[in-house]
Tab-separated table of C-alpha atoms and ligand atoms in Angstrom:
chain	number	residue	atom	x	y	z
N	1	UNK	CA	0.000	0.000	0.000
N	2	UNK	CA	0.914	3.367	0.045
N	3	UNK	CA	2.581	5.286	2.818
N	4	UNK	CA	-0.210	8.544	3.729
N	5	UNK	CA	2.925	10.288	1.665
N	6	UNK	CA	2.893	11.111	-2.011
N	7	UNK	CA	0.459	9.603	-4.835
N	8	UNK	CA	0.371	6.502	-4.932
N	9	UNK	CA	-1.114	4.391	-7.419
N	10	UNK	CA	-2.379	1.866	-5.882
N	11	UNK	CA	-1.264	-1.237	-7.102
N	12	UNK	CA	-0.122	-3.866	-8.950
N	13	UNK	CA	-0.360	-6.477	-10.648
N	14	UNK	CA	1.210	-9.544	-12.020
N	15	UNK	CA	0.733	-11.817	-14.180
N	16	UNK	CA	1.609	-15.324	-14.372
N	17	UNK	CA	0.425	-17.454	-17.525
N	18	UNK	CA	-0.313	-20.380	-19.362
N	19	UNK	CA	-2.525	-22.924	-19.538
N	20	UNK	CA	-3.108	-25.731	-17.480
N	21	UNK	CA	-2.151	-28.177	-19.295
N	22	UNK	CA	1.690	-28.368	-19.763
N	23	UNK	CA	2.879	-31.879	-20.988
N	24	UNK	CA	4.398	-33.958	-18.224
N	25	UNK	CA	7.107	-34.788	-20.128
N	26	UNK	CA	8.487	-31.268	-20.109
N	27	UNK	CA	9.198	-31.604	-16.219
N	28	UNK	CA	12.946	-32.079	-14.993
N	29	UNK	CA	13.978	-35.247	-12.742
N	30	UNK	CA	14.799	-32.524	-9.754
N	31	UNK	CA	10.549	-32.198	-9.127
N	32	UNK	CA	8.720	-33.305	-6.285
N	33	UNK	CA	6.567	-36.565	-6.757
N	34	UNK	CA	2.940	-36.404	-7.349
N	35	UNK	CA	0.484	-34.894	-9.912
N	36	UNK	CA	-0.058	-31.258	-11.009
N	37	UNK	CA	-1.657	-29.029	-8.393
N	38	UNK	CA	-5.570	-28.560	-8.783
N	39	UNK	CA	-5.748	-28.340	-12.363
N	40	UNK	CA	-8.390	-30.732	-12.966
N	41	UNK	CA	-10.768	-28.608	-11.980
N	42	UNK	CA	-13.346	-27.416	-13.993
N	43	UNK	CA	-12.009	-23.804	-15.537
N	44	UNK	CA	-8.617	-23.850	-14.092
N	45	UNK	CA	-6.072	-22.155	-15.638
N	46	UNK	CA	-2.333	-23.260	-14.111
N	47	UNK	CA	0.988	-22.254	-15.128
N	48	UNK	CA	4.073	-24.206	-13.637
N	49	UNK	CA	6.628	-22.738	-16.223
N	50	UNK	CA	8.241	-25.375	-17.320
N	51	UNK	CA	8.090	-24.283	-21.272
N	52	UNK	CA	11.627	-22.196	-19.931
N	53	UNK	CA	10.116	-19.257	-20.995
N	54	UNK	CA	6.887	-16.405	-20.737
N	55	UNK	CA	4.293	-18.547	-21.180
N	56	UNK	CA	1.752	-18.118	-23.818
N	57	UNK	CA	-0.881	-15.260	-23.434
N	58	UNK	CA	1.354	-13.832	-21.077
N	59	UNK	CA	2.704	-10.340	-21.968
N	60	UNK	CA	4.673	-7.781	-20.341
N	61	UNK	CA	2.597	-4.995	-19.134
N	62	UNK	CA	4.872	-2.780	-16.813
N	63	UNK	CA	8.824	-2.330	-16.814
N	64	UNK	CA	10.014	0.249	-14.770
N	65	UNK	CA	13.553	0.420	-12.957
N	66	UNK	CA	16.091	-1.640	-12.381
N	67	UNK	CA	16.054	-5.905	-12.498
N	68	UNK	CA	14.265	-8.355	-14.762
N	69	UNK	CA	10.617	-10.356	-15.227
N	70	UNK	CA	12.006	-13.839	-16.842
N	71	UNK	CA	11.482	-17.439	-16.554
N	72	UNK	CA	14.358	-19.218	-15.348
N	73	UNK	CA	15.740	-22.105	-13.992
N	74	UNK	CA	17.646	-20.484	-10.514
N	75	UNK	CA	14.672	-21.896	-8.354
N	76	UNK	CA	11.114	-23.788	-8.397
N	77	UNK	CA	8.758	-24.542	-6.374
N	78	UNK	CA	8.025	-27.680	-8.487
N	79	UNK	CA	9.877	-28.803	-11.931
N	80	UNK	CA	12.644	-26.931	-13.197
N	81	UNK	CA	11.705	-23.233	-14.159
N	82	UNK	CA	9.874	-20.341	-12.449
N	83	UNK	CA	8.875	-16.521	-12.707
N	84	UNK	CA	11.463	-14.667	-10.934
N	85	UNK	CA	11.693	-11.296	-10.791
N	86	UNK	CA	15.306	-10.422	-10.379
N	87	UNK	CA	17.039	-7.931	-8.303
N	88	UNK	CA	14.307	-5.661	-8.578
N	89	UNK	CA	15.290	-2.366	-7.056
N	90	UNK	CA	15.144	1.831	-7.441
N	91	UNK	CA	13.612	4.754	-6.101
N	92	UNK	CA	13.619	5.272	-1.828
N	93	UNK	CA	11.390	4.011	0.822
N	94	UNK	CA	8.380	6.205	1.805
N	95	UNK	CA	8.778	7.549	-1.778
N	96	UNK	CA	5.952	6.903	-4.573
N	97	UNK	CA	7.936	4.973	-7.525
N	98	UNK	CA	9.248	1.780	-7.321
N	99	UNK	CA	10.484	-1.053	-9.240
N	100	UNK	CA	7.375	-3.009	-11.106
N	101	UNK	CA	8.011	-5.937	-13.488
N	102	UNK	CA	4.570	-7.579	-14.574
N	103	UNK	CA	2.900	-9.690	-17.506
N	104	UNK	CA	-0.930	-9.950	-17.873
N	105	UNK	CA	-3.049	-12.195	-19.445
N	106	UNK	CA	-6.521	-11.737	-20.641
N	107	UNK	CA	-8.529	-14.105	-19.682
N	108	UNK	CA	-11.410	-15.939	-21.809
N	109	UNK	CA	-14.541	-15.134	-22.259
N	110	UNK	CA	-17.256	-15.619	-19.374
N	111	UNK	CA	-14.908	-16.134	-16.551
N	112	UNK	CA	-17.117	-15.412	-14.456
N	113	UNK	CA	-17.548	-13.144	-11.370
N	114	UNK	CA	-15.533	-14.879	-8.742
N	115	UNK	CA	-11.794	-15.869	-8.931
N	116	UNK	CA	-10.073	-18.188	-6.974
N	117	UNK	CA	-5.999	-18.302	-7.361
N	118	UNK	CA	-3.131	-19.747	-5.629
N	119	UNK	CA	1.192	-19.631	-6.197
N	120	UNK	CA	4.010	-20.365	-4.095
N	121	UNK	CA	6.573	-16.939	-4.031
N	122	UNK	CA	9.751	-17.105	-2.259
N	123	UNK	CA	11.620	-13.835	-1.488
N	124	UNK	CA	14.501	-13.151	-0.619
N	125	UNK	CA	16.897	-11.334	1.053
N	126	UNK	CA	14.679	-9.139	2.733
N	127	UNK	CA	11.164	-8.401	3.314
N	128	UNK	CA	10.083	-4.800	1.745
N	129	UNK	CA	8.046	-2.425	3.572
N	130	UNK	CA	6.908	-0.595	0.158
N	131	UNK	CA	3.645	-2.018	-0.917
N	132	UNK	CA	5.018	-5.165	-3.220
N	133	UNK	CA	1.687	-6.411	-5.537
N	134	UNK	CA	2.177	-9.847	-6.742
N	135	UNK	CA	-1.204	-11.050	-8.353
N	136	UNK	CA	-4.111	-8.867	-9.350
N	137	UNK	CA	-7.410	-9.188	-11.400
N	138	UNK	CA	-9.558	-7.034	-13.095
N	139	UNK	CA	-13.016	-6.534	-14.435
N	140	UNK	CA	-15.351	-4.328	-15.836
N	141	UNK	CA	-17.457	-1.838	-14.118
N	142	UNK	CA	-21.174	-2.430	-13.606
N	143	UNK	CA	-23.107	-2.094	-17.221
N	144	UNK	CA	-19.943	-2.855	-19.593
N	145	UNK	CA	-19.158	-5.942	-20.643
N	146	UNK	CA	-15.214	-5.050	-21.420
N	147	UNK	CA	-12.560	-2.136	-21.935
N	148	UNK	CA	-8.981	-1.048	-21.377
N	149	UNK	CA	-6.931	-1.959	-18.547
N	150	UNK	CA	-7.096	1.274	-16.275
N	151	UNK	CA	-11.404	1.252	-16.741
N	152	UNK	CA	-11.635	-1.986	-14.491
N	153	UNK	CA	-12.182	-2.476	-11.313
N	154	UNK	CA	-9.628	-5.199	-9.594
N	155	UNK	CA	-8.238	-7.302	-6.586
N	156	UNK	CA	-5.255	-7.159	-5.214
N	157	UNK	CA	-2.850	-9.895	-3.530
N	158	UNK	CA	0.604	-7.392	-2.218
N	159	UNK	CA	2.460	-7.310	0.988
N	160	UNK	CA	3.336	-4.291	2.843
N	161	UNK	CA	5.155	-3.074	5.359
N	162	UNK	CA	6.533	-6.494	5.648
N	163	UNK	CA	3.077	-8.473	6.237
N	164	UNK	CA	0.482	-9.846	3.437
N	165	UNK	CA	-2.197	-7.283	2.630
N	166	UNK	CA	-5.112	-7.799	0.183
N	167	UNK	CA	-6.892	-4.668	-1.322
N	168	UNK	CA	-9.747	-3.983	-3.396
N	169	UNK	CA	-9.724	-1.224	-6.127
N	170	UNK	CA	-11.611	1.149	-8.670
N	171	UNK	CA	-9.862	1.508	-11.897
N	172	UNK	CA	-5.679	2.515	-11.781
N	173	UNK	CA	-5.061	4.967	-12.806
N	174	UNK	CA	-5.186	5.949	-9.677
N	175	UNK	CA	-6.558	2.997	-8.430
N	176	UNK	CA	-8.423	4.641	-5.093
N	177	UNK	CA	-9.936	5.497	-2.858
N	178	UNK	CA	-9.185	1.498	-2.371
N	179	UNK	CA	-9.864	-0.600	0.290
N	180	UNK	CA	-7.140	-1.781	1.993
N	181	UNK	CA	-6.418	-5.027	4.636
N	182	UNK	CA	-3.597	-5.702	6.056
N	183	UNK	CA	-2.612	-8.919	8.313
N	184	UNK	CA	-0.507	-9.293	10.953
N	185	UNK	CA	1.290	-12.196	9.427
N	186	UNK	CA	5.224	-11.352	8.362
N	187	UNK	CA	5.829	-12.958	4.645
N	188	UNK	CA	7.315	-15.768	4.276
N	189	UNK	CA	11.383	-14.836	3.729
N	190	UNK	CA	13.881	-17.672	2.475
N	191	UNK	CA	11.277	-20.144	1.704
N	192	UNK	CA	8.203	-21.208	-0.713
N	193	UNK	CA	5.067	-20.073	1.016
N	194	UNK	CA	1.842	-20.685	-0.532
N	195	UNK	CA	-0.912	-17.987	-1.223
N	196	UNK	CA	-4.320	-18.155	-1.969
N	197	UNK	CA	-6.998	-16.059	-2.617
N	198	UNK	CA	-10.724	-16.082	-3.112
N	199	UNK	CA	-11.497	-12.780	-5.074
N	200	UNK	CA	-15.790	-12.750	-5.133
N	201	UNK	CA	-17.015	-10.166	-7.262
N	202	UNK	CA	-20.746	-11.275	-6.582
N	203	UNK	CA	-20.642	-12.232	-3.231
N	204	UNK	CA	-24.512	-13.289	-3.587
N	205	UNK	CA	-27.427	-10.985	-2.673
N	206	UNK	CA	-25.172	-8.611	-1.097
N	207	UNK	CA	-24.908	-4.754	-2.623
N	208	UNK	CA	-21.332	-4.947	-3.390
N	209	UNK	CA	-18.577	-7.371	-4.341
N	210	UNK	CA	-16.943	-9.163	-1.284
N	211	UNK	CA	-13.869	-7.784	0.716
N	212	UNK	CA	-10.351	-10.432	-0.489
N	213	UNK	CA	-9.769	-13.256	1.176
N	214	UNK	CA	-6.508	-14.587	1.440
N	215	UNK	CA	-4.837	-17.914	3.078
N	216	UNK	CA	-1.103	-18.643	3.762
N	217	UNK	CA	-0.413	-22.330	3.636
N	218	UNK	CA	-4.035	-22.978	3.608
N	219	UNK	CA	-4.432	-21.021	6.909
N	220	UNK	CA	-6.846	-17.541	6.300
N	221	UNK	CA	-4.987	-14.569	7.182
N	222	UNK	CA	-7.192	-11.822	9.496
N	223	UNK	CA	-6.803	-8.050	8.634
N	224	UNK	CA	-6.185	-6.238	11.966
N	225	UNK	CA	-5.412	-3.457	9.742
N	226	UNK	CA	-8.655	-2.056	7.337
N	227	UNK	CA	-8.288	1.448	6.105
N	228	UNK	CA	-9.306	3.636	2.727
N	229	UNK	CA	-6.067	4.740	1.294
N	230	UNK	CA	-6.907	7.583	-1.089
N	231	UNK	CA	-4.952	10.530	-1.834
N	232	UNK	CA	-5.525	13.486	-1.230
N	233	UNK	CA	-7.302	10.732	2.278
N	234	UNK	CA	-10.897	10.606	2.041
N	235	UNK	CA	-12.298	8.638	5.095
N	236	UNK	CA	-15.169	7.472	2.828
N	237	UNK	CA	-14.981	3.934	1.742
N	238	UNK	CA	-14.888	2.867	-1.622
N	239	UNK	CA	-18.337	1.294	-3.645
N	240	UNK	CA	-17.010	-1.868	-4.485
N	241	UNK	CA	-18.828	-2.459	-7.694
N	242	UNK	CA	-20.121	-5.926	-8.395
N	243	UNK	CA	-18.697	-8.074	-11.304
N	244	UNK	CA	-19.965	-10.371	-14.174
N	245	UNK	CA	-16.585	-11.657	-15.189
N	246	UNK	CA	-13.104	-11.310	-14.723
N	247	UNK	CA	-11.356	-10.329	-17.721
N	248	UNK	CA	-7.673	-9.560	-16.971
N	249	UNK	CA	-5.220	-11.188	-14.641
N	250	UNK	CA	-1.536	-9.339	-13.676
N	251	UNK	CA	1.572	-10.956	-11.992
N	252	UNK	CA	4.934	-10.391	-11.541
N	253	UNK	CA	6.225	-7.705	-8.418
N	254	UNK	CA	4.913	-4.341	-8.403
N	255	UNK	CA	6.465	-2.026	-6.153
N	256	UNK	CA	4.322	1.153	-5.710
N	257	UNK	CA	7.508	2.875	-3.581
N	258	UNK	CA	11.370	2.209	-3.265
N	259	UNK	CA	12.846	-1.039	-3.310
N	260	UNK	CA	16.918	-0.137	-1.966
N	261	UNK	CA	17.461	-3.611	-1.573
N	262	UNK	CA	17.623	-5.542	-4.602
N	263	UNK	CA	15.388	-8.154	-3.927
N	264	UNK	CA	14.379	-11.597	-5.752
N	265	UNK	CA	10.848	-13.485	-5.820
N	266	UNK	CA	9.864	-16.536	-7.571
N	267	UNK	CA	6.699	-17.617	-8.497
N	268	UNK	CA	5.389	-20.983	-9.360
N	269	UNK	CA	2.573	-22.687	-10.056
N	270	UNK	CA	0.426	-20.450	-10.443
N	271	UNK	CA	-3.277	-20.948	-11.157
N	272	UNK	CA	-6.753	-20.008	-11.002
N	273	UNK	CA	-10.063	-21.215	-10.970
N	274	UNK	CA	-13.956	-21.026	-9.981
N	275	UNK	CA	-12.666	-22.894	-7.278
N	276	UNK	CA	-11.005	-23.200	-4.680
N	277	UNK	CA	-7.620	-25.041	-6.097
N	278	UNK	CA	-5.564	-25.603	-2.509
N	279	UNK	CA	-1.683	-25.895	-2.430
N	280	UNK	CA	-1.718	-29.249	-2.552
N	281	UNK	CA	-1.331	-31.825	-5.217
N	282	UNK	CA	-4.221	-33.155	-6.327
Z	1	CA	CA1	7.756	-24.873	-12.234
């Protein structure tokens, strides 16, 4: 998120890709045992990387300061290749303006109003306290059926000020007044962790789309922290317009300040779904 200081666009996005169905036989001897991850399901779309390379659909959609969006073989969680993001650094903490390195992918046709996702990241060296997005999803506002990227409304998976955070947001730019959560739960440093997310953009009879929900290692995360971040502040909460389908998915790191550590994160499969996928294989 943002610090209360300069304009901050809210957030990122990232983008992972593919389709679910990679060919077995592209996997490396070094993987874990066991089937792919959840993408039986009905709708799923998974992306473990193992093509070596962006998968397809996937396209870069932000590139600003210093490091590198590539798949690559330094770590997985599973197989042989990953998305890292790569010594991602520039601009100062506390500063809007930070390193962001994303692909997006537009989904197909009649997604559908809610979004389930899960990926493992591992970071490391150190844990940022700029607002770091990692996985974000978009839709249309109430009464169109499509449009460019900065007309949707979206959901946001970050972390922030060290901890996981989950917002929701009207269309970036600027992305606010957005509501923002924010656990109490450090991220995971040095090791694969496993997010989820349930993003419900219909969330039944009720008059707006449902607050994010997010689980760490299938555990939900609670949001001691629930603010509007707007700028100039507003202490009016956002109208989170309903959805009829998702339409565009982001991933990759966004940094919405300064990164002065170069930091790495890897992500790996990556997939979503109508439902709920776990982190387990399947
Ligand atoms: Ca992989």
């Amino acid at each position: 998120m943002h610090t209360p200081i300069t304009t901050s666009s809210a957030l990122l996005i990232l983008t992972f890709a593919a389709a679910c169905a990679h060919g077995p036989s592209t996997r490396s001897g070094n993987e874990a045992p066991g089937p792919a991850t959840g993408c039986a399901a009905t709708g799923a779309l998974c992306w473990d990387f193992e093509e070596g390379a962006v998968p397809a659909g996937w396209t870069t959609h932000r590139d600003e300061f210093s490091g590198q969006l590539l798949v690559d073989d330094t770590r997985a969680h599973r197989g042989r290749y990953a998305l890292h993001a790569k010594a991602l650094s520039g601009g100062r903490e506390g500063t809007q303006g930070g390193p962001k390195k994303t692909l997006r992918f537009d989904l197909p046709a009649h997604f559908g109003p809610v979004l389930w996702g899960r990926v493992w990241v591992y970071t490391t060296p150190a844990r940022p306290m700029s607002h770091a997005g990692l996985f974000s999803a978009r839709y249309p506002r109430p009464g169109r059926a499509g449009g460019a990227f900065d007309t949707l409304d979206w959901y946001e998976v970050a972390t922030y000020q060290q901890k996981y955070m989950a917002i929701w947001h009207p269309p970036e730019p600027p992305g606010f007044p957005e509501w923002v959560q924010v656990s109490g739960t450090p991220l995971v440093l040095d090791a694969w962790a496993c997010l989820e997310w349930q993003f419900d953009g219909a969330n039944g009879t009720h008059a707006e789309a449902a607050t994010p929900r997010v689980w760490l290692d299938g555990v939900e995360l609670g949001w001691p922290e629930q603010f509007v971040f707007s700028d100039p502040p507003t202490a009016t909460p956002p109208v989170r317009e309903k959805a009829t389908d998702f339409t565009v998915l982001e991933t990759g790191v966004v940094l919405y300040q300064g990164l002065t550590v170069p930091t790495d994160w890897w992500l790996d499969d990556l997939a979503i779904s109508r439902q709920r996928l776990g982190c387990g294989p399947d």
